[in-house]
Coordinates of C-alpha atoms in Angstrom, one line a residue:
M125 CA 0.0 0.0 0.0
A126 CA 1.3 3.4 -0.9
L127 CA -0.3 5.0 2.2
N128 CA 1.0 3.2 5.2
L129 CA 1.1 6.1 7.6
R130 CA 2.4 4.2 10.7
Q131 CA 5.2 2.7 8.7
K132 CA 6.2 6.0 7.1
Q133 CA 6.2 7.9 10.4
T134 CA 8.2 5.1 12.1
E135 CA 10.8 5.3 9.3
C136 CA 11.1 9.0 9.8
I137 CA 11.6 8.6 13.5
I138 CA 14.2 5.9 13.1
R139 CA 16.1 8.0 10.7
M140 CA 16.0 10.9 13.2
L141 CA 17.3 8.6 16.0
N142 CA 20.2 7.7 13.7
L143 CA 21.2 11.4 13.4
N144 CA 19.4 11.6 10.1
Q145 CA 21.9 9.4 8.4
P146 CA 20.9 7.0 5.6
L147 CA 20.0 3.5 7.1
N148 CA 21.2 0.1 5.8
A149 CA 19.1 -2.9 4.9
T150 CA 18.5 -3.9 8.5
G151 CA 17.0 -0.5 9.3
T152 CA 19.9 0.7 11.5
A153 CA 22.8 3.1 10.9
N154 CA 26.1 1.8 9.4
E155 CA 28.0 3.3 12.2
E156 CA 26.6 2.8 15.7
V157 CA 26.6 6.0 17.7
Y158 CA 25.5 6.0 21.4
K159 CA 23.3 9.0 22.1
I160 CA 20.8 10.7 24.4
L161 CA 17.2 11.5 23.4
I162 CA 15.5 14.7 24.7
Y163 CA 11.8 15.2 23.9
D164 CA 8.8 17.3 25.1
K165 CA 5.5 15.9 26.3
F166 CA 3.8 16.3 22.9
C167 CA 6.7 14.4 21.0
Q168 CA 6.7 11.8 23.7
N169 CA 3.1 11.0 22.8
I170 CA 4.1 10.8 19.1
L171 CA 6.9 8.3 20.0
S172 CA 4.9 6.3 22.5
P173 CA 2.6 4.2 20.1
L174 CA 5.5 3.6 17.6
I175 CA 8.7 3.0 19.4
H176 CA 9.3 0.9 22.5
V177 CA 12.3 1.1 24.9
K178 CA 13.9 -2.0 23.3
D179 CA 13.7 -0.2 19.9
L180 CA 15.4 2.9 21.4
R181 CA 18.3 0.7 22.6
K182 CA 18.6 -0.9 19.1
H183 CA 19.2 2.6 17.7
G184 CA 21.8 3.5 20.2
V185 CA 19.7 5.6 22.6
T186 CA 21.0 4.9 26.0
L187 CA 19.2 7.6 28.0
Y188 CA 16.0 9.6 27.4
F189 CA 14.6 12.7 29.2
L190 CA 11.8 15.2 29.0
I191 CA 13.2 18.6 28.0
D192 CA 11.7 20.5 31.0
K193 CA 13.3 18.2 33.6
D194 CA 16.6 19.2 35.3
R195 CA 19.4 17.2 33.6
K196 CA 23.0 16.6 34.4
P197 CA 25.8 17.0 31.8
V198 CA 26.8 13.9 29.8
H199 CA 30.1 14.5 28.1
D200 CA 31.3 13.1 24.7
V201 CA 27.8 12.0 23.7
P202 CA 25.6 13.6 21.1
A203 CA 22.0 14.5 22.0
V204 CA 19.0 14.1 19.6
Y205 CA 16.2 16.6 20.4
F206 CA 12.7 15.9 19.2
V207 CA 10.4 18.8 20.3
Q208 CA 7.7 21.2 19.1
P209 CA 9.0 24.5 17.7
S210 CA 8.0 26.8 20.7
Q211 CA 9.6 29.7 22.4
V212 CA 10.0 27.7 25.7
N213 CA 11.7 24.8 23.9
V214 CA 14.1 27.1 22.0
Q215 CA 15.1 28.8 25.3
R216 CA 15.8 25.4 26.9
I217 CA 17.9 24.3 23.9
V218 CA 20.0 27.6 24.1
A219 CA 20.4 27.0 27.9
D220 CA 21.6 23.4 27.3
A221 CA 24.0 24.4 24.6
S222 CA 25.5 27.3 26.7
R223 CA 26.0 24.9 29.7
S224 CA 27.7 22.3 27.3
L225 CA 25.4 19.6 28.6
Y226 CA 26.2 17.3 25.6
D227 CA 28.9 17.0 23.1
S228 CA 26.7 18.1 20.2
L229 CA 23.0 18.8 19.6
H230 CA 21.0 17.4 16.7
L231 CA 17.7 19.4 16.7
N232 CA 14.5 17.9 15.2
F233 CA 11.4 20.0 15.3
S234 CA 8.0 18.2 15.0
S235 CA 6.9 20.8 12.4
S236 CA 8.4 23.6 10.4
I237 CA 10.2 26.1 12.8
P238 CA 9.0 29.7 12.2
R239 CA 11.8 32.1 11.1
P240 CA 11.6 34.3 14.3
L241 CA 12.2 31.2 16.5
L242 CA 15.1 30.2 14.3
E243 CA 16.6 33.7 14.7
D244 CA 16.1 33.4 18.5
L245 CA 18.0 30.1 18.5
A246 CA 20.8 31.6 16.4
S247 CA 21.2 34.8 18.4
G248 CA 20.9 32.9 21.8
T249 CA 23.7 30.4 20.9
L250 CA 25.9 33.1 19.3
N251 CA 25.6 35.3 22.5
S252 CA 26.6 32.4 24.7
E253 CA 29.3 31.3 22.3
S254 CA 27.8 27.8 22.0
I255 CA 26.6 27.9 18.3
D256 CA 29.2 25.2 17.4
K257 CA 27.4 22.8 19.7
I258 CA 24.4 22.7 17.3
L259 CA 25.3 20.4 14.5
K260 CA 22.0 20.1 12.5
V261 CA 18.5 21.6 12.6
H262 CA 15.7 19.6 10.9
D263 CA 12.0 20.2 10.3
Q264 CA 10.5 16.7 10.6
Y265 CA 6.8 17.3 9.7
L266 CA 5.7 14.7 12.3
E267 CA 3.2 16.7 14.3
F268 CA 0.6 13.9 14.6
V269 CA 0.1 10.7 16.6
T270 CA -0.4 7.5 14.6
L271 CA -2.3 4.9 16.7
E272 CA -2.9 2.2 14.0
H273 CA -1.9 1.7 10.4
N274 CA -4.9 3.7 9.2
L275 CA -5.6 5.9 12.3
F276 CA -4.1 9.2 13.3
S277 CA -4.8 12.2 15.6
L278 CA -3.4 15.7 15.6
A279 CA -3.8 15.6 19.4
Q280 CA -5.3 19.2 19.4
K281 CA -7.5 19.5 22.4
S282 CA -10.9 21.1 22.6
C283 CA -11.1 22.0 18.9
Y284 CA -14.9 21.6 18.9
V285 CA -15.3 24.2 21.7
Q286 CA -12.9 26.6 20.1
L287 CA -14.6 26.5 16.7
N288 CA -18.1 26.7 18.1
D289 CA -17.6 29.2 20.8
P290 CA -20.0 32.1 20.2
S291 CA -17.5 34.6 21.6
A292 CA -14.6 33.5 19.4
G293 CA -13.3 36.2 17.1
D294 CA -12.1 35.9 13.5
R295 CA -8.5 35.9 14.7
E296 CA -8.9 33.0 17.1
I297 CA -10.8 30.9 14.5
E298 CA -8.1 31.6 11.9
E299 CA -5.4 30.5 14.3
I300 CA -7.2 27.2 15.0
V301 CA -7.8 26.6 11.2
E302 CA -4.1 27.3 10.6
K303 CA -3.1 24.8 13.2
V304 CA -5.3 22.1 11.9
A305 CA -4.1 22.7 8.3
S306 CA -0.5 22.6 9.5
G307 CA -1.1 19.2 11.2
L308 CA -2.7 17.8 8.0
F309 CA 0.3 19.2 6.0
C310 CA 2.6 17.1 8.2
V311 CA 0.6 14.0 7.5
L312 CA 0.7 14.6 3.7
A313 CA 4.4 15.4 3.8
T314 CA 5.1 12.2 5.7
L315 CA 3.1 10.2 3.1
A316 CA 4.7 12.3 0.3
V317 CA 1.3 12.7 -1.5
V318 CA -0.6 15.7 -2.8
P319 CA -4.3 14.7 -2.7
V320 CA -7.4 16.0 -4.4
I321 CA -9.3 17.7 -1.5
R322 CA -13.1 17.5 -1.2
C323 CA -15.3 19.1 1.5
P324 CA -18.8 20.4 2.1
S325 CA -19.0 24.2 1.6
G326 CA -19.2 26.6 4.5
G327 CA -17.9 26.1 8.1
P328 CA -14.6 24.8 9.4
A329 CA -14.2 22.1 6.7
E330 CA -14.0 24.6 3.9
M331 CA -11.7 26.9 5.8
V332 CA -9.2 24.2 6.6
A333 CA -9.4 22.9 3.0
S334 CA -8.7 26.3 1.6
V335 CA -5.7 27.0 3.9
L336 CA -4.3 23.6 3.3
D337 CA -4.7 24.0 -0.5
Q338 CA -2.7 27.2 -0.3
K339 CA 0.0 25.7 1.9
L340 CA 0.5 22.8 -0.6
R341 CA 0.6 25.2 -3.6
D342 CA 3.2 27.4 -1.9
H343 CA 5.3 24.4 -1.0
L344 CA 5.1 22.8 -4.5
L345 CA 6.8 26.0 -5.8
S346 CA 9.7 25.8 -3.4
K347 CA 13.0 24.1 -4.3
N348 CA 13.1 21.6 -1.5
N349 CA 9.9 19.8 -2.4
L350 CA 8.8 17.1 0.1
F351 CA 6.3 15.5 -2.4
T352 CA 8.3 12.9 -4.4
E353 CA 5.2 11.6 -6.4
G354 CA 5.6 14.7 -8.6
G355 CA 8.4 12.9 -10.4
G356 CA 8.4 11.2 -13.8
F357 CA 5.9 8.5 -12.8
A358 CA 3.2 11.0 -11.8
S359 CA 1.0 9.9 -14.7
S360 CA 0.9 6.3 -13.5
F361 CA 0.6 7.3 -9.8
Q362 CA -3.0 7.6 -8.7
R363 CA -3.5 10.3 -6.1
P364 CA -5.7 9.8 -3.0
V365 CA -8.7 11.9 -2.2
L366 CA -8.7 13.9 1.1
C367 CA -12.2 14.3 2.4
I368 CA -12.5 16.9 5.2
F369 CA -15.6 17.1 7.5
D370 CA -16.5 18.9 10.7
R371 CA -18.1 17.2 13.7
N372 CA -21.4 18.9 13.2
F373 CA -21.8 16.9 9.9
E374 CA -22.8 14.0 12.1
L375 CA -23.1 15.0 15.7
S376 CA -24.7 11.8 17.0
V377 CA -21.7 9.6 16.3
G378 CA -19.6 11.6 18.8
I379 CA -22.2 10.9 21.5
Q380 CA -23.9 7.5 21.1
H381 CA -23.0 4.3 22.9
D382 CA -21.4 1.5 20.7
F383 CA -21.4 -2.2 21.6
R384 CA -18.3 -3.2 19.6
Y385 CA -15.1 -4.2 21.4
L386 CA -12.7 -1.5 20.3
P387 CA -15.2 1.5 20.8
L388 CA -16.3 -0.1 24.2
V389 CA -12.7 -0.4 25.4
H390 CA -12.1 3.2 24.5
D391 CA -15.3 4.6 25.8
V392 CA -15.6 2.6 29.0
L393 CA -12.0 1.8 30.0
G394 CA -10.3 4.9 28.7
L395 CA -7.9 3.5 26.1
R396 CA -5.2 6.2 25.5
L397 CA -2.2 6.0 23.1
N398 CA -3.0 2.3 22.7
R399 CA -2.6 1.6 26.5
L400 CA -5.1 1.1 29.3
S401 CA -5.0 0.1 32.9
V402 CA -7.7 -2.1 34.5
P403 CA -8.0 -3.9 37.9
G404 CA -6.2 -7.3 37.8
E405 CA -7.8 -10.5 39.0
K406 CA -5.6 -10.6 42.1
G407 CA -6.1 -6.9 43.0
G408 CA -3.9 -4.0 41.9
M409 CA -3.9 -2.5 38.5
R410 CA -2.7 -4.2 35.3
S411 CA -1.5 -2.1 32.3
Y412 CA -1.9 -3.5 28.8
E413 CA -0.9 -2.4 25.4
L414 CA -3.5 -2.9 22.6
D415 CA -2.0 -2.4 19.1
S416 CA -1.2 -4.1 15.9
S417 CA 1.3 -6.5 17.7
D418 CA -1.7 -8.1 19.5
P419 CA -3.3 -10.6 17.0
F420 CA -6.5 -11.0 19.0
W421 CA -7.1 -7.2 19.2
V422 CA -6.5 -6.9 15.4
A423 CA -8.9 -9.8 14.6
N424 CA -11.7 -9.0 17.0
G425 CA -11.7 -5.2 17.7
S426 CA -14.6 -4.6 15.3
L427 CA -16.9 -7.4 16.7
E428 CA -19.8 -6.9 19.0
F429 CA -18.9 -7.6 22.7
P430 CA -20.8 -11.0 23.0
E431 CA -19.0 -12.3 19.9
V432 CA -15.6 -11.3 21.5
A433 CA -16.5 -13.3 24.7
V434 CA -17.2 -16.4 22.6
E435 CA -14.0 -15.9 20.7
I436 CA -12.0 -15.7 24.0
E437 CA -13.6 -19.0 25.0
T438 CA -12.8 -20.6 21.7
Q439 CA -9.1 -19.5 21.9
L440 CA -8.8 -20.8 25.4
N441 CA -10.2 -24.2 24.5
K442 CA -7.8 -24.4 21.5
Y443 CA -4.9 -23.4 23.7
K444 CA -5.8 -26.2 26.3
K445 CA -6.1 -28.7 23.5
D446 CA -2.6 -27.8 22.1
V447 CA -1.1 -28.0 25.6
D448 CA -2.6 -31.5 26.1
E449 CA -1.3 -32.5 22.7
V450 CA 2.3 -31.4 23.7
N451 CA 2.0 -33.2 27.0
R452 CA 0.7 -36.4 25.3
R453 CA 3.5 -36.4 22.8
T454 CA 6.3 -36.0 25.4
G455 CA 4.8 -38.2 28.1
G456 CA 6.9 -41.4 27.6
T457 CA 5.3 -44.8 27.1
D458 CA 3.6 -45.9 30.3
G459 CA 6.8 -46.9 32.1
A460 CA 8.0 -49.4 29.4
E461 CA 11.7 -49.4 28.7
F462 CA 12.8 -47.4 25.7
E463 CA 14.2 -49.0 22.6
G464 CA 16.6 -47.0 20.6
T465 CA 14.1 -46.1 18.0
D466 CA 11.6 -44.9 20.6
L467 CA 14.3 -42.8 22.2
I468 CA 15.0 -41.0 18.9
G469 CA 11.3 -40.5 18.2
N470 CA 10.7 -39.2 21.7
T471 CA 13.7 -36.8 21.5
K472 CA 12.1 -35.4 18.3
H473 CA 8.8 -34.9 20.2
L474 CA 10.7 -33.2 23.0
M475 CA 12.4 -30.9 20.6
N476 CA 9.1 -30.0 19.0
A477 CA 7.6 -29.4 22.4
V478 CA 10.4 -27.1 23.5
N479 CA 10.1 -25.1 20.2
S480 CA 6.4 -24.7 20.6
L481 CA 6.6 -23.5 24.2
P482 CA 7.3 -19.8 23.5
E483 CA 4.4 -19.6 21.0
L484 CA 2.1 -21.3 23.5
T485 CA 3.2 -19.0 26.4
E486 CA 2.6 -15.9 24.2
R487 CA -0.9 -17.2 23.2
K488 CA -1.7 -17.7 26.9
Q489 CA -0.6 -14.2 27.8
V490 CA -2.9 -12.7 25.0
I491 CA -5.9 -14.9 26.2
D492 CA -5.3 -13.9 29.8
K493 CA -5.1 -10.2 28.9
H494 CA -8.4 -10.2 27.0
T495 CA -10.1 -12.3 29.5
N496 CA -9.2 -9.7 32.2
I497 CA -10.3 -6.8 30.0
A498 CA -13.6 -8.5 29.0
T499 CA -14.3 -9.3 32.6
V500 CA -13.9 -5.7 33.7
L501 CA -16.0 -4.6 30.7
L502 CA -18.8 -7.1 31.5
G503 CA -19.0 -5.7 35.0
E504 CA -19.5 -2.2 33.6
I505 CA -22.0 -3.3 31.0
K506 CA -24.2 -5.1 33.6
E507 CA -24.0 -2.3 36.1
R508 CA -24.8 0.4 33.5
S509 CA -27.0 -1.6 31.0
L510 CA -24.7 -0.4 28.2
D511 CA -26.1 -3.0 25.8
S512 CA -29.6 -1.6 26.3
Y513 CA -28.3 2.0 25.7
A514 CA -26.5 1.0 22.5
K515 CA -29.6 -0.9 21.1
K516 CA -32.2 1.7 22.0
E517 CA -30.0 4.6 20.6
N518 CA -29.6 2.7 17.4
D519 CA -33.4 1.9 17.2
M520 CA -34.1 5.6 17.8
M521 CA -31.8 6.6 14.9
V522 CA -33.4 4.2 12.5
R523 CA -37.0 4.9 13.5
G524 CA -36.5 8.7 14.2
G525 CA -38.0 8.5 17.7
I526 CA -38.9 6.4 20.7
D527 CA -42.0 5.7 22.8
R528 CA -42.3 8.2 25.7
N529 CA -42.6 5.6 28.4
E530 CA -39.6 3.7 27.1
L531 CA -37.6 7.0 26.9
L532 CA -38.4 7.9 30.5
G533 CA -37.8 4.3 31.6
V534 CA -34.2 4.5 30.4
L535 CA -33.6 7.9 32.1
R536 CA -34.9 6.5 35.4
G537 CA -33.1 3.2 35.1
K538 CA -29.5 2.0 35.3
G539 CA -26.5 4.0 34.0
T540 CA -24.3 6.9 35.0
K541 CA -25.4 10.5 34.8
M542 CA -23.4 10.8 31.6
D543 CA -25.0 7.7 30.1
K544 CA -28.5 9.3 30.7
L545 CA -27.4 12.7 29.3
R546 CA -26.0 11.1 26.1
F547 CA -29.2 9.1 25.6
A548 CA -31.3 12.3 26.1
I549 CA -29.1 14.2 23.5
I550 CA -29.4 11.4 21.0
Y551 CA -33.2 11.6 21.4
L552 CA -33.1 15.3 20.6
I553 CA -30.9 14.8 17.5
C554 CA -33.1 12.0 16.2
S555 CA -36.5 13.6 16.7
E556 CA -38.0 15.1 13.5
S557 CA -39.9 17.7 15.6
I558 CA -39.4 18.5 19.2
N559 CA -42.4 17.8 21.5
P560 CA -42.2 20.4 24.2
S561 CA -44.0 18.3 26.9
E562 CA -41.6 15.4 26.2
V563 CA -38.6 17.6 26.4
E564 CA -39.8 19.0 29.7
A565 CA -40.3 15.5 31.1
I566 CA -36.7 14.6 30.0
E567 CA -35.3 17.7 31.7
T568 CA -37.2 17.0 34.9
S569 CA -35.9 13.4 34.9
L570 CA -32.3 14.5 34.3
R571 CA -32.5 17.1 37.1
E572 CA -33.9 14.4 39.4
S573 CA -30.8 12.4 38.7
E574 CA -28.7 15.5 39.4
V575 CA -27.5 15.6 35.8
D576 CA -26.0 18.9 34.5
T577 CA -28.2 19.7 31.5
C578 CA -26.0 22.4 29.8
A579 CA -25.1 20.1 26.9
F580 CA -28.7 19.1 26.4
Q581 CA -29.8 22.7 26.4
Y582 CA -27.0 23.6 23.9
V583 CA -28.1 20.9 21.4
K584 CA -31.8 22.0 21.9
K585 CA -30.7 25.6 21.1
M586 CA -28.8 24.5 18.0
K587 CA -31.9 22.6 16.8
S588 CA -34.3 25.4 17.4
L589 CA -31.9 27.9 15.7
N590 CA -31.6 25.5 12.8
V591 CA -35.4 25.5 12.3
S592 CA -35.6 29.3 12.3
L593 CA -32.6 29.6 10.0
A594 CA -33.7 26.9 7.5
S595 CA -35.7 29.5 5.6
S596 CA -33.1 32.2 5.5
N597 CA -30.0 31.9 3.4
S598 CA -27.0 31.2 5.7
A599 CA -24.6 30.7 2.8
S600 CA -23.6 34.4 2.3
R601 CA -20.0 34.6 3.4
S602 CA -19.3 38.3 3.6
N603 CA -17.0 37.7 6.5
I604 CA -15.1 34.5 7.6
V605 CA -17.3 34.0 10.6
D606 CA -20.7 35.2 11.3
W607 CA -20.2 32.5 13.7
A608 CA -23.1 31.4 15.8
E609 CA -25.6 31.7 13.0
K610 CA -23.3 30.1 10.4
L611 CA -22.6 27.0 12.4
Y612 CA -26.0 26.4 13.7
G613 CA -27.3 27.0 10.2
Q614 CA -25.3 24.2 8.7
S615 CA -25.2 21.8 11.5
I616 CA -28.4 20.1 12.5
S617 CA -29.8 19.8 9.0
A618 CA -26.8 17.7 8.1
V619 CA -27.2 15.8 11.4
T620 CA -30.8 14.8 10.7
A621 CA -30.1 14.1 7.1
G622 CA -27.4 11.7 8.3
V623 CA -29.7 10.0 10.7
K624 CA -32.5 9.4 8.1
N625 CA -30.1 7.4 6.0
L626 CA -28.6 5.3 8.8
L627 CA -29.2 1.7 7.7
S628 CA -29.9 -0.7 10.5
S629 CA -28.6 -3.7 8.5
D630 CA -24.9 -2.7 8.3
R631 CA -25.3 0.5 10.3
Q632 CA -23.5 2.5 7.7
L633 CA -22.8 6.0 9.0
A634 CA -23.6 9.0 6.9
L635 CA -19.9 9.8 6.9
T636 CA -19.1 6.4 5.3
R637 CA -21.8 6.8 2.7
I638 CA -20.5 10.2 1.7
V639 CA -16.9 9.0 1.6
E640 CA -18.0 6.1 -0.7
A641 CA -19.6 8.6 -3.1
L642 CA -16.5 10.8 -3.1
M643 CA -14.2 7.9 -3.8
E644 CA -16.4 6.8 -6.7
G645 CA -15.9 10.2 -8.2
R646 CA -19.1 10.0 -10.3
P647 CA -22.0 12.5 -10.3
N648 CA -24.1 11.9 -7.2
P649 CA -26.7 14.3 -5.7
D650 CA -25.3 13.6 -2.2
V651 CA -21.8 15.1 -3.1
D652 CA -22.3 17.2 -6.2
S653 CA -22.3 20.4 -4.1
Y654 CA -19.0 19.4 -2.4
L655 CA -16.0 21.7 -3.2
V656 CA -12.9 20.5 -5.0
F657 CA -9.4 21.8 -4.3
D658 CA -6.6 20.5 -6.4
P659 CA -3.3 22.0 -5.3
R660 CA -1.6 20.7 -8.5
A661 CA -4.1 22.4 -10.8
P662 CA -4.1 26.0 -11.9
K663 CA -6.1 28.1 -9.4
S664 CA -9.6 28.9 -10.5
G665 CA -11.7 30.6 -7.8
S666 CA -12.8 29.0 -4.6
G667 CA -13.1 25.3 -4.9
T668 CA -14.7 24.9 -8.3
S669 CA -16.7 21.7 -8.6
G670 CA -15.9 18.7 -10.7
S671 CA -13.8 20.3 -13.5
H672 CA -10.6 18.2 -12.9
L673 CA -11.7 15.3 -10.7
K674 CA -10.0 12.1 -11.5
G675 CA -12.1 9.3 -9.9
P676 CA -12.6 6.6 -8.9
F677 CA -10.0 6.8 -6.1
K678 CA -8.4 3.6 -4.6
E679 CA -7.2 5.5 -1.5
A680 CA -8.8 8.1 0.7
I681 CA -7.8 10.1 3.8
V682 CA -10.9 11.1 5.8
F683 CA -10.4 13.9 8.3
M684 CA -12.9 15.0 11.0
I685 CA -12.4 18.4 12.6
G686 CA -13.7 18.8 16.2
G687 CA -13.1 15.2 17.5
G688 CA -13.4 11.7 16.0
N689 CA -13.9 8.3 17.5
Y690 CA -13.4 4.6 17.0
M691 CA -16.9 4.1 15.8
E692 CA -16.3 6.2 12.7
Y693 CA -12.9 4.6 12.2
G694 CA -14.4 1.1 12.4
S695 CA -17.2 2.0 10.0
L696 CA -14.7 3.3 7.3
Q697 CA -12.4 0.3 7.7
E698 CA -15.4 -2.1 7.2
F699 CA -16.4 -0.2 4.1
A700 CA -12.9 -0.3 2.7
Q701 CA -12.6 -4.1 3.3
R702 CA -16.0 -4.8 1.6
Q703 CA -14.9 -3.2 -1.7
Q704 CA -13.7 -5.3 -4.6
P705 CA -10.8 -4.8 -5.0
V706 CA -10.2 -3.7 -1.4
K707 CA -9.8 0.1 -1.0
H708 CA -7.6 1.9 1.5
V709 CA -9.0 4.5 3.9
I710 CA -7.0 6.4 6.5
Y711 CA -9.0 8.1 9.2
G712 CA -7.8 11.1 11.1
T713 CA -9.1 13.7 13.5
T714 CA -8.1 16.7 15.6
E715 CA -8.4 14.5 18.7
I716 CA -10.0 11.1 19.5
L717 CA -12.8 11.5 22.0
T718 CA -14.9 9.2 24.1
G719 CA -18.6 10.0 24.2
I720 CA -18.1 11.4 27.7
E721 CA -15.3 13.7 26.6
F722 CA -17.3 15.0 23.6
V723 CA -20.4 15.7 25.7
E724 CA -18.1 17.6 28.2
Q725 CA -17.2 19.9 25.3
L726 CA -20.9 20.4 24.5
T727 CA -21.4 21.2 28.3
V728 CA -18.7 23.9 28.1
L729 CA -20.5 25.5 25.1
G730 CA -23.8 25.4 26.9
Q731 CA -22.2 27.2 29.9
K732 CA -20.6 29.8 27.6
M733 CA -24.1 30.5 26.2
G734 CA -25.6 30.7 29.7
L735 CA -27.8 27.7 29.2
G736 CA -28.9 24.8 31.4
S737 CA -28.7 24.0 35.1
T738 CA -25.2 23.6 36.4
V739 CA -25.5 21.1 39.2
A740 CA -23.1 22.0 42.0
S741 CA -20.2 19.6 42.0
P742 CA -19.1 18.1 45.3
A743 CA -16.1 19.7 47.0
P744 CA -12.9 17.8 46.0
T745 CA -11.5 15.4 48.5
L746 CA -7.9 16.0 49.5

């Protein structure tokens, strides 16, 4: 596959760890140099899912430190810095150089370092007469976190709040848009591809697409071009399509409960950077890594939870059978004396048994890990009736509503305050028209459970604004943000349109359906109004539609502004695998959020608009 983001990012990091020298066939430097690695918190998160401690040792890294910690001098050893280009980090680097902490400094910035900061670095090291300590400065374009082969996050927090904040000014919005476009530029530079960009018109998706298009155009004119596919084989190389959306396109997916293994583990157990901690069987906490090196996780992450439980049982029985088989083969012959031939035969069995032990041990560890995770999950599912939430929310979305008694029954039943709030918001999003008495009953029920209703009030406000704006034209773009009206205007109509088309059979999300249409590249009323930006084509106004679109596309990068989740990621991967021939879809987002984290952002927006009842939170315990 041309677009293996995880592999490409790992290769860039390994090259950086080897002082940006060319690597040999084994993926290491020709000359082994022992070195120290210095990183900041953000770059630690980039490294964490890709490189383990044993990998660092393989590439000659003997010590590693956070840049903001006090460090002692280590002489005669070079230091590799991997940090964001910020004022604070540049000051630290100047201080380290002037104190001669290390023999030499190889500086790697996670994205392009702005000229003023480069000048600060030069003047700071010149003044302290330590400029000779700095051997190299590299822009690495690695400012994103890759969690799986086809999943990345820009790790930009609270984007949804910042973009939807009614008090945000043009300047703040432009800064966020610039930051998102820069992160996407890093992803494209790492993949070395210039895609055709598609997005709906209006709102953050168009803004990011427009800024990214300009960034790519400017870069393609520069001498040091990062995009190698522009070479002689450009005609045979098929470019990917980059589809940019904003969370308001399909709000419900950020909130609803899902009953599949990977989304459940993320939502309920707080999977972060492919790691999670759960209570162990014998007390204490157990930490686990869940990534592409775990075959069970790869094979079963997209299954519904009950199917995963069955699969764990199947794997355990298979393991026991294989262990019994090894024992039987090496168990001697009921006390009878060996003849020579038996001895040779038995030795062979023993050798086979010894060789199969590591594989059996590894399998047992994986089974034990998932048994423990599944047990903890099951406890939460039973206590909170999570299966019922997932099913009823899905039914509501397919039917466009729910019986009032059933609705109130859920709100008075099991589940945390946040489960009930999420369910109530899904009801709001799904309902064609809002029944005031029903909404009042919901609000009363939520208050009885001491639930903060700010997020509920915020979505209700968006929905009512949407109705009143539906008749007026919200597409006039005199100014970059006439913000509150703009966003409300384009949000809920898209949300309800997405819900109407949610198919119960394969639960295809509106996002997946639109991506499928964009990859086909044929006329389709669902996407005909989508804008096209082609950074390689001559510029012709703002995102003219369809004139130079070369579909169908084999590969797509789908990007969600304002928070994505494992439910969307799973839906897109299932779609890609179903195609003949198989397509390739990378999913990325400004940050990966659980339903709880996303609703917390809606709550903040509700508070900023002075909506809802803020339930007094208990005083913190010390």
